Short mmCIF file of C-alpha atoms in Angstrom, two decimals:
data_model
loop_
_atom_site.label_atom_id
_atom_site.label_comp_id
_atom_site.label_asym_id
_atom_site.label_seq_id
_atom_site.Cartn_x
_atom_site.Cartn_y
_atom_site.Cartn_z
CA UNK A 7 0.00 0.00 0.00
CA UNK A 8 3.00 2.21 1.10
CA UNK A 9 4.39 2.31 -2.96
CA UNK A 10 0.55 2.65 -3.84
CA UNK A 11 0.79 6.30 -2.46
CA UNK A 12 4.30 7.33 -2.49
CA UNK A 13 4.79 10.45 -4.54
CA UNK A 14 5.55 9.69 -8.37
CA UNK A 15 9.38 10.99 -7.84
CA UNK A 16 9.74 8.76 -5.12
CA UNK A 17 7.73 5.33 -6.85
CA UNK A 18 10.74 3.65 -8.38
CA UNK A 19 12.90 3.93 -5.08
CA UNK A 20 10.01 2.54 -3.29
CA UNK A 21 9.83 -0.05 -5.48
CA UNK A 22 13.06 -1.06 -5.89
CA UNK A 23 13.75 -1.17 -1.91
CA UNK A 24 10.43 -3.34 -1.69
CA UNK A 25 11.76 -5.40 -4.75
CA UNK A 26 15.31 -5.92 -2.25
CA UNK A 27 12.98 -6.64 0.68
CA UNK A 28 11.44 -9.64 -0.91
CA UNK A 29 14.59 -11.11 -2.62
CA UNK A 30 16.35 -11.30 0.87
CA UNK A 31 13.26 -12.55 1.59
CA UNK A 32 13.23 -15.32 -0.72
CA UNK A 33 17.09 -16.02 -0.28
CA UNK A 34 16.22 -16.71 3.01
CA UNK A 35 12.97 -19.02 3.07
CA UNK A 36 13.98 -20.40 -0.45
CA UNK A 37 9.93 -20.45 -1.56
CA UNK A 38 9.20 -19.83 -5.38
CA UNK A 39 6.07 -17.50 -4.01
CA UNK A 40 8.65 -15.31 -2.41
CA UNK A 41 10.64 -14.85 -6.14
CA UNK A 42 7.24 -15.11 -7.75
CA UNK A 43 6.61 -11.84 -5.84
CA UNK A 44 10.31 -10.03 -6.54
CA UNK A 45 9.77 -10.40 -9.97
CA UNK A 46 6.42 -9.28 -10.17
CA UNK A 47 7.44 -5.73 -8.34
CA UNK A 48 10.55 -5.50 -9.94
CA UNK A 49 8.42 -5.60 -12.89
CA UNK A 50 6.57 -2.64 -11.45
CA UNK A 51 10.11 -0.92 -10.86
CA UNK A 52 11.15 -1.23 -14.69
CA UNK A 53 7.65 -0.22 -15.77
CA UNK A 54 7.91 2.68 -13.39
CA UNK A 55 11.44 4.05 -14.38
CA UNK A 56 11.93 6.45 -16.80
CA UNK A 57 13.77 4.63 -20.41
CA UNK A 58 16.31 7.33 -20.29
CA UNK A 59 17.25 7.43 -16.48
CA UNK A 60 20.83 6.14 -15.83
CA UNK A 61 19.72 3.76 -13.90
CA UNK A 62 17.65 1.85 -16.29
CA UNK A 63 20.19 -0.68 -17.42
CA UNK A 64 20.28 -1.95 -13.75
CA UNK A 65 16.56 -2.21 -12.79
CA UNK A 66 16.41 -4.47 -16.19
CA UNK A 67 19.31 -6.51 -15.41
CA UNK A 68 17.64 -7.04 -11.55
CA UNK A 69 14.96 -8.62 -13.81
CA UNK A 70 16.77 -10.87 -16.18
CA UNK A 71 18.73 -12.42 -13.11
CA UNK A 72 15.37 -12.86 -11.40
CA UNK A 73 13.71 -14.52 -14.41
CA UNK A 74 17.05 -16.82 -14.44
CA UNK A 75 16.76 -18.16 -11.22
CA UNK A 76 13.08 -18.74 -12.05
CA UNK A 77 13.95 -20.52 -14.94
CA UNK A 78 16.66 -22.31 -12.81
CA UNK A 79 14.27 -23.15 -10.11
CA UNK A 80 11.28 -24.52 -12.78
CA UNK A 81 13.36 -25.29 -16.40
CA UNK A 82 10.32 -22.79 -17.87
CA UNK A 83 11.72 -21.83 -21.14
CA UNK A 84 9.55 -19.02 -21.42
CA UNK A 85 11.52 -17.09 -18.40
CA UNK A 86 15.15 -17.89 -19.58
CA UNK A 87 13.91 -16.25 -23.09
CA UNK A 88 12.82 -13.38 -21.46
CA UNK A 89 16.02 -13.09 -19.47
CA UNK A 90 17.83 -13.34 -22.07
CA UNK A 91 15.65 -10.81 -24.37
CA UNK A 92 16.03 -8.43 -21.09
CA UNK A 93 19.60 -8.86 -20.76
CA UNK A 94 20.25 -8.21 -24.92
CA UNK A 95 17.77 -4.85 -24.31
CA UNK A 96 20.71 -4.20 -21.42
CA UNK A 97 23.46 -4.12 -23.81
CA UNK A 98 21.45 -2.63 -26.60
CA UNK A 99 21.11 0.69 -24.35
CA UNK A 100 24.84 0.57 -22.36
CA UNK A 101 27.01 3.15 -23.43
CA UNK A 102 30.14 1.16 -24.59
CA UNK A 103 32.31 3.37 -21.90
CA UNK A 104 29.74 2.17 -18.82
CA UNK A 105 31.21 0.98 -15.29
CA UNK A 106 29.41 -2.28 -15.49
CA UNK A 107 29.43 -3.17 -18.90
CA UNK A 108 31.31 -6.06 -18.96
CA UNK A 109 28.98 -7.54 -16.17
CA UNK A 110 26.49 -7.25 -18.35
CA UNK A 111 28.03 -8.84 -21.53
CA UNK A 112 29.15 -11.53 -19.00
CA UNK A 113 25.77 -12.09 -18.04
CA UNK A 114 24.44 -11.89 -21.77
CA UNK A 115 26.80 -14.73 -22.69
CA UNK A 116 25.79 -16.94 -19.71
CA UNK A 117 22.16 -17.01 -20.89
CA UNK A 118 23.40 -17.66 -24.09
CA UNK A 119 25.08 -20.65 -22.73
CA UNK A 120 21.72 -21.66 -21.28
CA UNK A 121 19.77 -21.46 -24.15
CA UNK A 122 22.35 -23.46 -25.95
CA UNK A 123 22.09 -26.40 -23.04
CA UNK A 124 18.17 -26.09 -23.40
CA UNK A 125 17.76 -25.74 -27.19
CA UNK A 126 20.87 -27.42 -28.39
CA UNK A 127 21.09 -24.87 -31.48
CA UNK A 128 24.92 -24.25 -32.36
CA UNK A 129 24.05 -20.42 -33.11
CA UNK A 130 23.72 -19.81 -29.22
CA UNK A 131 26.56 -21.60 -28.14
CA UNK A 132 28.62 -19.10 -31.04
CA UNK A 133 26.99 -16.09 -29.76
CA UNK A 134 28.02 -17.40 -25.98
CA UNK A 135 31.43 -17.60 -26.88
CA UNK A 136 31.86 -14.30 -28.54
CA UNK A 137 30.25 -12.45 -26.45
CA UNK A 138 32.08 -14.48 -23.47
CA UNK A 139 34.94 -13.21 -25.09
CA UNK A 140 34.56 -9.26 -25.06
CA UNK A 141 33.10 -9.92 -21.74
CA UNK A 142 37.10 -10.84 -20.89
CA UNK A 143 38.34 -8.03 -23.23
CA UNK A 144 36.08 -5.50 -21.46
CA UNK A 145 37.66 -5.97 -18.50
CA UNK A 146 40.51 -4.68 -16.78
CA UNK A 147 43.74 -7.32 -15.84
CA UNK A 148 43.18 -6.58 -12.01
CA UNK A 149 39.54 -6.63 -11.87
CA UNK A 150 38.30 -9.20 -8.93
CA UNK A 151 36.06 -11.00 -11.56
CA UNK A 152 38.24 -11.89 -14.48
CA UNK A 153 39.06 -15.13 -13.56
CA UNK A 154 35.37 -15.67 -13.40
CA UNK A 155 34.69 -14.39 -16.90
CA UNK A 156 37.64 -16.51 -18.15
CA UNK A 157 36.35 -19.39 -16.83
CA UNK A 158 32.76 -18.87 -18.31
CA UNK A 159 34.95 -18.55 -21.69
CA UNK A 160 36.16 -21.54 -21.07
CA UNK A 161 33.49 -23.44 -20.65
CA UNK A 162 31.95 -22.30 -23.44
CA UNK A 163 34.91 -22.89 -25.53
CA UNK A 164 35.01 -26.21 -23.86
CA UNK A 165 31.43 -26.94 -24.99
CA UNK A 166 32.29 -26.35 -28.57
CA UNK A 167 34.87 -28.54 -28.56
CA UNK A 168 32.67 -31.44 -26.98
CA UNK A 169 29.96 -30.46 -29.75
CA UNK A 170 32.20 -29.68 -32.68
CA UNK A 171 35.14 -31.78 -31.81
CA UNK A 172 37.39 -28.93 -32.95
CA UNK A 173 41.13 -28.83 -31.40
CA UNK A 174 41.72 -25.43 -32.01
CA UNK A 175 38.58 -24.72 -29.14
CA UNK A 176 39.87 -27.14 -26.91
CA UNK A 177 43.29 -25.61 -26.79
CA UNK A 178 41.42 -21.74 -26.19
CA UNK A 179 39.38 -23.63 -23.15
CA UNK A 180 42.49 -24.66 -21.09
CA UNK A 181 44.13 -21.53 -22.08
CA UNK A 182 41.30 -19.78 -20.61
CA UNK A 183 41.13 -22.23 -17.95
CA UNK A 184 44.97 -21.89 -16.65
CA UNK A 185 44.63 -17.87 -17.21
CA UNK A 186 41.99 -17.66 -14.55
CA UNK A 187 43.88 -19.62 -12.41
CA UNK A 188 47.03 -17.72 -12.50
CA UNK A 189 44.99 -14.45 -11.61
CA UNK A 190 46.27 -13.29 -8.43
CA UNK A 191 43.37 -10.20 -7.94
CA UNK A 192 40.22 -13.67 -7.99
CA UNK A 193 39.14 -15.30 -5.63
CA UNK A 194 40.90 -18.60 -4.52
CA UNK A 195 37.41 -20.40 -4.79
CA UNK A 196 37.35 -19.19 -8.40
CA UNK A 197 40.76 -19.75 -9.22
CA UNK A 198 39.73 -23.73 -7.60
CA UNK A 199 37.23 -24.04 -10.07
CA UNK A 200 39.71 -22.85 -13.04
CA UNK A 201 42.12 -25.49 -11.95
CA UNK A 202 39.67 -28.51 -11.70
CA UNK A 203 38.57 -27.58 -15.56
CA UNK A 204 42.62 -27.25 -16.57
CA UNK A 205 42.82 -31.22 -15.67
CA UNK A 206 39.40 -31.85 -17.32
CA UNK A 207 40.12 -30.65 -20.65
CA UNK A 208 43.79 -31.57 -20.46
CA UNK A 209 42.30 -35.08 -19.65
CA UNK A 210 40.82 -34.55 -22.79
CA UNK A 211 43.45 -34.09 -24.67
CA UNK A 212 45.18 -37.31 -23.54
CA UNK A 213 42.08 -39.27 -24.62
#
């Protein structure tokens, strides 16, 4: 009732603080009612928000990573094609110089990796990989998440080898792969998880 009332100016800040509310909510209890009921206000929020504000690009990404972990929770194709949709509009509007850019291309080529595991179709699992790869080119050699982002090229890269059977992407995966380990700036759990897939694909390359 309180965002019902609020002043127009002050509508989307309501909303969005409600749409934080719930999501802690649901992160704690867990129930799909709870993220049923996130989405549906932050909804509200990117219906509410003016399509030239600045912060536009991040009340639409709040969706498409809501509609993901739907999608995660319930395999509903319908929601990962609207993250995904969401998520393109996102880097449609981003000014190429933006802060959090290559978060968002990051997060672009992750649903395209999920679309590719849910529709099988090759063109995905391309787009993935190149945008994957500006993802890593967009950011900077200390940042805290590149080992991440090298990793999720990897993997990629990795799939297309498993689909295609081409060396050439195999060899780019465990490049990727022992990059993100080597990063310093990561975290160690990250850098973990870079390690485990060097002996994977390097496993493959012995078979």
């Amino acid at each position: 009732d309180a965002v019902g009332i609020s002043p127009e100016g002050q509508r989307v800040k309501c909303l969005n603080n409600l749409g934080i509310l719930l999501k802690n909510q649901y992160l704690i209890t867990g129930a799909l009612g709870d993220l049923e009921n996130t989405i549906r206000v932050q909804r509200q929020a990117v219906s509410a928000i003016s399509k030239d504000h600045p912060d536009v690009v991040v009340y639409l990404s709040n969706l498409s990573g809501l509609l993901r972990t739907r999608f995660q929770r319930t395999q509903a194709t319908t929601d990962l094609e609207e993250a995904h949709q969401i998520a393109q509009q996102v880097i449609d509007i981003c000014l190429k110089d933006h802060l959090n850019r290559a978060t968002y291309l990051n997060t672009l080529g992750v649903l395209f990796g999920d679309l590719f595991a849910k529709k099988g179709a090759i063109a995905d699992l391309e787009e993935a990989v190149q945008i994957a790869q500006e993802a890593v080119e967009a950011t900077g050699k200390d940042h805290p998440q590149l080992a991440a982002r090298l990793t999720n090229l990897g993997d990629r890269l990795g799939d297309k080898f498993t689909t295609t059977g081409t060396t050439a992407d195999l060899e780019r995966a465990i490049a990727c792969h022992q990059s993100a380990l080597r990063h310093s700036p990561s975290s160690t759990m990250t850098r973990i998880v870079a390690g485990r897939a060097v002996l994977k694909w390097c496993a493959a390359v012995s078979d």
